[in-house]
Tab-separated table of C-alpha atoms in Angstrom:
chain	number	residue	atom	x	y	z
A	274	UNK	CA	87.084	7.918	8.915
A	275	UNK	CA	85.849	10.877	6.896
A	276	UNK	CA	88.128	11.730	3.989
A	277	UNK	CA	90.417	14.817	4.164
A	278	UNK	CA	89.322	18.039	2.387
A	279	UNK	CA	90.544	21.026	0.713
A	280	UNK	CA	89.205	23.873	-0.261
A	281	UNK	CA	90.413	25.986	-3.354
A	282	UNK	CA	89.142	29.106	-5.519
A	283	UNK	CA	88.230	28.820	-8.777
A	284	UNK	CA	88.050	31.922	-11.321
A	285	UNK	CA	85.313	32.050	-13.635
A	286	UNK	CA	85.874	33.994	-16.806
A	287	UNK	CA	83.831	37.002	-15.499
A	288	UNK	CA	86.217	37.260	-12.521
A	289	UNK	CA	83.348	35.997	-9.953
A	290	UNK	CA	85.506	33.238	-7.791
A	291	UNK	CA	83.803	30.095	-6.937
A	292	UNK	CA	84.954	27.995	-3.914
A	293	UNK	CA	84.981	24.187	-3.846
A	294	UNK	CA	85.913	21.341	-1.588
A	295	UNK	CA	87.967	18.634	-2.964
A	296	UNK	CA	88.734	15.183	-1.780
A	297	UNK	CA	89.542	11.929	-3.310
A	298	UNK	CA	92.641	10.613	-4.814
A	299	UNK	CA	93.782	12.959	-7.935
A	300	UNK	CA	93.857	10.511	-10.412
A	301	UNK	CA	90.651	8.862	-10.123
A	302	UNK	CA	87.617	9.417	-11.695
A	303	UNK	CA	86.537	13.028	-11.493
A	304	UNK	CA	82.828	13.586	-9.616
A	305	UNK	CA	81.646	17.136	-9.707
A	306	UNK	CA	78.153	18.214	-6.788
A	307	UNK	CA	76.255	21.319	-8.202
A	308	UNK	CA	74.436	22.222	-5.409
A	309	UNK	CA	70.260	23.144	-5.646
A	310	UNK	CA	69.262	27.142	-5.736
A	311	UNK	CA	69.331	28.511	-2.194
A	312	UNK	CA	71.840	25.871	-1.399
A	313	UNK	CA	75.469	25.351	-0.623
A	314	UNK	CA	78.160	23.394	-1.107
A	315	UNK	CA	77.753	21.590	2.316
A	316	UNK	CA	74.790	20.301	1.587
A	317	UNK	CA	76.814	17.092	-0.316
A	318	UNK	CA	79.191	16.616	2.924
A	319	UNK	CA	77.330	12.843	3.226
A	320	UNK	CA	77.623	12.466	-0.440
A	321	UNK	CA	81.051	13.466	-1.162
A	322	UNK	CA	82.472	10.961	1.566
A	323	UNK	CA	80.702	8.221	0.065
A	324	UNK	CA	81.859	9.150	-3.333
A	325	UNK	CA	85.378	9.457	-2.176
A	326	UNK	CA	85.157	6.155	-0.127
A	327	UNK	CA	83.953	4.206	-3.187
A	328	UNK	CA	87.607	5.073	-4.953
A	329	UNK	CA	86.221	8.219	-6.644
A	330	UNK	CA	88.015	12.155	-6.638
A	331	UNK	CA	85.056	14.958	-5.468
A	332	UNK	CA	84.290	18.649	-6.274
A	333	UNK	CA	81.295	19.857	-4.335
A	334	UNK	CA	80.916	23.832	-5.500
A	335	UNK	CA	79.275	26.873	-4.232
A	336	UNK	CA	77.675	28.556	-7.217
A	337	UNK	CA	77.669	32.319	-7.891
A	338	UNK	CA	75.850	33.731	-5.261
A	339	UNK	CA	75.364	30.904	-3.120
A	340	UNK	CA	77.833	30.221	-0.057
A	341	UNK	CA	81.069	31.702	0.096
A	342	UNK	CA	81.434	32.107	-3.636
A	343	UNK	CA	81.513	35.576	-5.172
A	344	UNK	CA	78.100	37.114	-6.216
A	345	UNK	CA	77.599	38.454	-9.822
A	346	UNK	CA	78.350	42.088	-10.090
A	347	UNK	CA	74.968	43.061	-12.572
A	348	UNK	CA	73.026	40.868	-9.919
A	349	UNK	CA	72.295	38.809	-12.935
A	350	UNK	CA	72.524	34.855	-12.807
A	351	UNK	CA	71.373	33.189	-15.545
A	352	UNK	CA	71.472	29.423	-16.991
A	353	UNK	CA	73.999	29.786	-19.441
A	354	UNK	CA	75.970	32.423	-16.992
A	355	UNK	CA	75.793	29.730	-14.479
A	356	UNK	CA	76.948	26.542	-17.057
A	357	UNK	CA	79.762	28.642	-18.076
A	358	UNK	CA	81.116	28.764	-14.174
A	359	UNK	CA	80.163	25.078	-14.312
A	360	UNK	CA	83.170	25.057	-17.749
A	361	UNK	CA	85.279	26.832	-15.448
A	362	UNK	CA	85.168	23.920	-12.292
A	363	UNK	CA	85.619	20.987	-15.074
A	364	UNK	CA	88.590	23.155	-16.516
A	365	UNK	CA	90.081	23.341	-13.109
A	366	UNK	CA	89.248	19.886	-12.072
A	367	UNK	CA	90.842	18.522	-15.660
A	368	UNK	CA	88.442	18.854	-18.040
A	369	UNK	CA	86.233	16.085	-17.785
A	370	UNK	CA	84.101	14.427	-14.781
A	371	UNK	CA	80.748	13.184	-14.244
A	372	UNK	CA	78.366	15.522	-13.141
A	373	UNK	CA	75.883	15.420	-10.272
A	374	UNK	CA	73.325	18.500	-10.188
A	375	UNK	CA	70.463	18.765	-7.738
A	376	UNK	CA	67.646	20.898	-9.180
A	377	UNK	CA	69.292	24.252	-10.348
A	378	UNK	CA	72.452	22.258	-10.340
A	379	UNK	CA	70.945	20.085	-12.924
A	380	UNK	CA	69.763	22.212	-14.592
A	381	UNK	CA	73.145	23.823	-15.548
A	382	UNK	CA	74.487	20.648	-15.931
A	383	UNK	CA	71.832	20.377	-18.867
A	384	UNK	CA	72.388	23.727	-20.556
A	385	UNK	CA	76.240	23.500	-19.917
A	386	UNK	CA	75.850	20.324	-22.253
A	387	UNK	CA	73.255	21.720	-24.663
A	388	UNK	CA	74.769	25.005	-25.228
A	389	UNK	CA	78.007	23.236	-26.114
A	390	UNK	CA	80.158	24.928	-22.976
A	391	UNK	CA	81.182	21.306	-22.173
A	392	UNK	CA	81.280	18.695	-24.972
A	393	UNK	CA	79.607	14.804	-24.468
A	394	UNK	CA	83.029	13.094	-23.958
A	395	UNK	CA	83.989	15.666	-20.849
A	396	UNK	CA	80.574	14.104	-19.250
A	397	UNK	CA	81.096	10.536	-18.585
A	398	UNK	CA	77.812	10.251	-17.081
A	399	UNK	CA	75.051	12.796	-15.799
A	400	UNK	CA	73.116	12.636	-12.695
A	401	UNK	CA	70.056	14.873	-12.274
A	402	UNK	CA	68.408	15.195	-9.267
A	403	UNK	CA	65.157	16.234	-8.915
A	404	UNK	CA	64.638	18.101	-12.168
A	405	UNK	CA	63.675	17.298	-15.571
A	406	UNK	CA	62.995	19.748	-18.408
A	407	UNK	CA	59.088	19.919	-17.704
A	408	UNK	CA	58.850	20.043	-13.720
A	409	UNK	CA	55.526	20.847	-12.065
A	410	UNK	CA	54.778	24.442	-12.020
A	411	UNK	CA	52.984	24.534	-8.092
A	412	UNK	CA	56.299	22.752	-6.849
A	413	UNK	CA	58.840	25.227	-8.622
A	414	UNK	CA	56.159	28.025	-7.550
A	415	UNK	CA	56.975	26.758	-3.353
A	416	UNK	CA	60.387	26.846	-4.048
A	417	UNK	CA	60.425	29.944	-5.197
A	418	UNK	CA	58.041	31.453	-2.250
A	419	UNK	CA	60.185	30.041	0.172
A	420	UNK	CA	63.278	31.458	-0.960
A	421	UNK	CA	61.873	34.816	-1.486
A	422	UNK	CA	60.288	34.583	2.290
A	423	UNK	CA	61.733	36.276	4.656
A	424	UNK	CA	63.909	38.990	2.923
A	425	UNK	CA	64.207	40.994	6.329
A	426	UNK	CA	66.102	37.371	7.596
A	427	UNK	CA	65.503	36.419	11.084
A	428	UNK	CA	66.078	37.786	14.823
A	429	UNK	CA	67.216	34.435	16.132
A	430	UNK	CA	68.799	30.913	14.447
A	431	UNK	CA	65.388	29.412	16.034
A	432	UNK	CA	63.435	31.659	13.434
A	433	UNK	CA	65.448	30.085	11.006
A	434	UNK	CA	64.759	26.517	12.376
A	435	UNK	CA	61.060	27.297	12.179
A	436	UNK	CA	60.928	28.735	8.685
A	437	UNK	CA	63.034	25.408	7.039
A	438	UNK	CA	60.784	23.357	9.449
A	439	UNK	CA	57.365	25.074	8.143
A	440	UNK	CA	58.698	24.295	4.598
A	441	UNK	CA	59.737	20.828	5.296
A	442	UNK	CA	57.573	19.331	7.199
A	443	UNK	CA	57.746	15.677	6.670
A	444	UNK	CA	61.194	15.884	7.624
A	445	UNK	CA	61.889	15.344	11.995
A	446	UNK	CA	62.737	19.051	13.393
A	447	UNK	CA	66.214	19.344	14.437
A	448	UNK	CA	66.952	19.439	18.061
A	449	UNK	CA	70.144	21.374	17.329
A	450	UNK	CA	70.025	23.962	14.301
A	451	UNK	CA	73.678	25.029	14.385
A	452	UNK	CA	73.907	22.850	10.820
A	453	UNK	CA	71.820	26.015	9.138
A	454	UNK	CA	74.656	28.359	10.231
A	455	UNK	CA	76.455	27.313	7.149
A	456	UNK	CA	73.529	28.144	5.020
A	457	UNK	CA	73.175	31.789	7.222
A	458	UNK	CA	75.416	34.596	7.601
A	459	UNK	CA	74.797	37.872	9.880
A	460	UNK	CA	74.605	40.987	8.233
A	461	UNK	CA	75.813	44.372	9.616
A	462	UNK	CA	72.164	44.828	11.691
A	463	UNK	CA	72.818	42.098	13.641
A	464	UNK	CA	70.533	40.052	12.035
A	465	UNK	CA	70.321	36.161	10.027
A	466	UNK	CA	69.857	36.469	6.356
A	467	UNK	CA	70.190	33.308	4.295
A	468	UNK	CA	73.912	32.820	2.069
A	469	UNK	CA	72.949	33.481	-1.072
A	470	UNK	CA	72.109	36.757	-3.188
A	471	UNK	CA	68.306	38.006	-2.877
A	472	UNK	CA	68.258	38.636	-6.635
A	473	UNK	CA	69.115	34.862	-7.671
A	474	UNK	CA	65.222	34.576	-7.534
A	475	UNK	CA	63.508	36.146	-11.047
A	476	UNK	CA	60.426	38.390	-10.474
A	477	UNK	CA	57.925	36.032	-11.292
A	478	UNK	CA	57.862	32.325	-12.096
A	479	UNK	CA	57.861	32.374	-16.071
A	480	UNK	CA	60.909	33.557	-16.652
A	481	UNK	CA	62.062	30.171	-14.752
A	482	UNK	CA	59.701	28.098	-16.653
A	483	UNK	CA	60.738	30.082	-20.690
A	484	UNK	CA	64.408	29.225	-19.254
A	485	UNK	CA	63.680	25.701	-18.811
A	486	UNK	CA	61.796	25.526	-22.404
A	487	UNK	CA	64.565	26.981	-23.678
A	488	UNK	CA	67.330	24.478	-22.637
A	489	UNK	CA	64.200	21.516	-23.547
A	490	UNK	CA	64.400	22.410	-27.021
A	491	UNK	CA	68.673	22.070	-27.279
A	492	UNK	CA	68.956	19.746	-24.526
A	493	UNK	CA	69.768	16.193	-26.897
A	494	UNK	CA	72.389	14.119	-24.857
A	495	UNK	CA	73.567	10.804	-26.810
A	496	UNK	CA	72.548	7.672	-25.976
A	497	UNK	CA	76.525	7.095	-24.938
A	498	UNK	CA	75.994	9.308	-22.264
A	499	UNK	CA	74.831	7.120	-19.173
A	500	UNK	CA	71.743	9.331	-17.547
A	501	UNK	CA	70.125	8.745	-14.131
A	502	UNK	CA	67.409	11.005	-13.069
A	503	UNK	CA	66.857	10.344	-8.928
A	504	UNK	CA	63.216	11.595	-7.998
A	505	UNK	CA	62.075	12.075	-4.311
A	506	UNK	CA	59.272	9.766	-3.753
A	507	UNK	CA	57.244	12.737	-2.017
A	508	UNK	CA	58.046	15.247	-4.644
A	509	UNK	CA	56.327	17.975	-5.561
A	510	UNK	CA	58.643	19.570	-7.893
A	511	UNK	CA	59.195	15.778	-10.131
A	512	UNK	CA	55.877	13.895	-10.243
A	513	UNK	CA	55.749	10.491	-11.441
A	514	UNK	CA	53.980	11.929	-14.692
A	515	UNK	CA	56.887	14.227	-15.810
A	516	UNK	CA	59.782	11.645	-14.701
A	517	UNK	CA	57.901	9.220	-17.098
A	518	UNK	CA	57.462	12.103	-19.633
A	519	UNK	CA	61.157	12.313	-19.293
A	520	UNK	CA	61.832	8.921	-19.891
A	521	UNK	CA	59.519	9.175	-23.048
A	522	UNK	CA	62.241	11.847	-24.428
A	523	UNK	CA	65.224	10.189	-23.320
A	524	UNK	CA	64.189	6.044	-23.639
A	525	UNK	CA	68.045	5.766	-22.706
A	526	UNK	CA	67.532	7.194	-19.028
A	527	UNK	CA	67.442	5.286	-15.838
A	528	UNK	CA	64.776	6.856	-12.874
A	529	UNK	CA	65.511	5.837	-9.383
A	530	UNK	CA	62.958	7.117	-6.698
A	531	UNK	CA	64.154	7.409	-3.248
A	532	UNK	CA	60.808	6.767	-1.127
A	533	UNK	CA	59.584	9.829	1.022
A	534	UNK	CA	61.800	12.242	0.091
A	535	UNK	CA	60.956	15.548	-0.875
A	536	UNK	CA	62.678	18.162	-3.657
A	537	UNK	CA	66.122	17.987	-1.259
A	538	UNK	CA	66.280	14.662	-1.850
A	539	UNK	CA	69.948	14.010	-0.755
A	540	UNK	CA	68.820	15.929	2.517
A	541	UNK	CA	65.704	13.965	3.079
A	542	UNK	CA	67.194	10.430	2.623
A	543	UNK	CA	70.935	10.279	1.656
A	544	UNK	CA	71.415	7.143	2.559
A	545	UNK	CA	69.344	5.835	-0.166
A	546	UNK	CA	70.396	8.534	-2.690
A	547	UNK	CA	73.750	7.834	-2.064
A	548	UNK	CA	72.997	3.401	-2.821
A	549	UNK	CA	71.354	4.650	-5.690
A	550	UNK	CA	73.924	6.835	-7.315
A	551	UNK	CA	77.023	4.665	-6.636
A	552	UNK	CA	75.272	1.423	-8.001
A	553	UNK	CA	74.297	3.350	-11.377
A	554	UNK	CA	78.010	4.223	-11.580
A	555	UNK	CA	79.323	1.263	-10.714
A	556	UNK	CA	77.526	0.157	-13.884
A	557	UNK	CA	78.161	2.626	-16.184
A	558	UNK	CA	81.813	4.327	-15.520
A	559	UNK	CA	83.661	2.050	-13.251
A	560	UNK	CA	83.509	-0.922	-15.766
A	561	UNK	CA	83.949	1.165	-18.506
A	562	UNK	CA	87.739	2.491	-17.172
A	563	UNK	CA	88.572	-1.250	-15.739
């Protein structure tokens, strides 16, 4: 039986409001889902019922400009604007929680802890998905093109299927695409344009990539903080040579791939994302707090 949900706003300090789903019991350990770019919060429903059923509490947020949250006023989103509405969820939430971030997700996660917005000991343990601080360039570059396709949006939800299908094509086209709703809304022509703000995309690819430097340079977890990175098998985005130029940096991090998944890897194989994630905090927080 799925787990019941609520959904609350959260203010960040620029007055943008975020909107999360909660579920879990209030005093157990706090789990918080940043979402990828171009993403929602919906795209953790699998994983936050499996969180929740192992005995833990859930926040699964849409970030600025993404979903139903608010979109930034200057049409400006960047890392540490993004790790300070990150602050705001863990403020709201308690002040501490483990933190699960899927690509852009973890990348917040990473500058929220590097830039000092959230201190080790309100991180009991970090999960990145799919990023590390060096990804491959041609994989960012295709996530990039694909969310800047498109910009008139689409005539009919079957465009839609065929544009996510063209861009994922090792995953089985869905015979019903009223899921992508959530990630669609219509605008005042009639037509489908996808939920998040056009300008979270930069103009070109390097300001991505200097970010990402950047947050390399300041990005120094302690060894106390338990670190899983979970790769997609099929990525193109984290190769086995930069999740093992990863591990060089941070000897202290556990890799788990999830075989044939892509970038989404929660998407392409949650099942197996989900074993992995619950069995590395099993081990590291659960037995800690027992």
């Amino acid at each position: 039986m799925a787990s019941a949900v609520t959904t609350r706003q959260i203010a960040t300090r620029d007055g943008v409001m975020l909107i999360a789903d909660v579920a879990g019991n209030i005093d157990a350990p706090c789990v918080v889902l940043a979402h990828g770019g171009g993403q929602t919060r919906y795209s953790w429903q699998a994983t936050l019922q499996a969180l929740v059923a192992a005995g833990y509490r859930v926040v699964a947020y849409d970030a600025r400009g993404h979903g139903e949250s608010g979109w930034s006023p200057d049409g400006k989103y960047s890392f540490f604007q993004r790790a300070d509405d990150l602050r705001a969820v863990l403020d709201d939430a308690g002040g501490t929680a483990i933190l699960i971030g899927a690509s852009m997700g973890g990348i917040t996660s990473m500058e929220a802890i590097s830039s000092g917005l959230l201190l080790p000991e309100q991180v009991p343990a970090l999960v990145l998905v799919d990023i590390v601080l060096r990804p491959q360039r041609s994989g960012v570059q295709r996530v990039r093109d694909f969310m800047a396709s498109h910009p008139n949006g689409f005539a009919t939800l079957e465009e839609a299927v065929d544009a996510v299908a063209a861009y994922n094509p090792h995953r089985p086209r869905p015979k019903d695409g009223g899921h992508l709703m959530r990630n669609l809304r219509r605008t005042e022509d009639g037509r489908l344009r996808w939920h998040w703000d056009p300008r979270i995309v930069p103009d070109n690819i390097d300001d991505d990539m200097a970010e990402l430097e950047r947050i390399s340079r300041s990005f120094e977890p302690p060894e106390t903080m338990p670190t899983l990175l979970v790769r997609g098998g099929d990525s193109d985005v984290v190769t086995p040579d930069s999740a093992q130029d990863f591990k060089r940096w941070m000897p202290h991090a556990e890799i788990a791939v999830v075989p044939k998944a892509g970038h989404m890897v929660a998407g392409d194989s949650n099942q197996t994302f989900n074993s992995a994630i619950l069995d590395f905090l099993d081990r590291h927080v659960r037995r800690r707090i027992q």
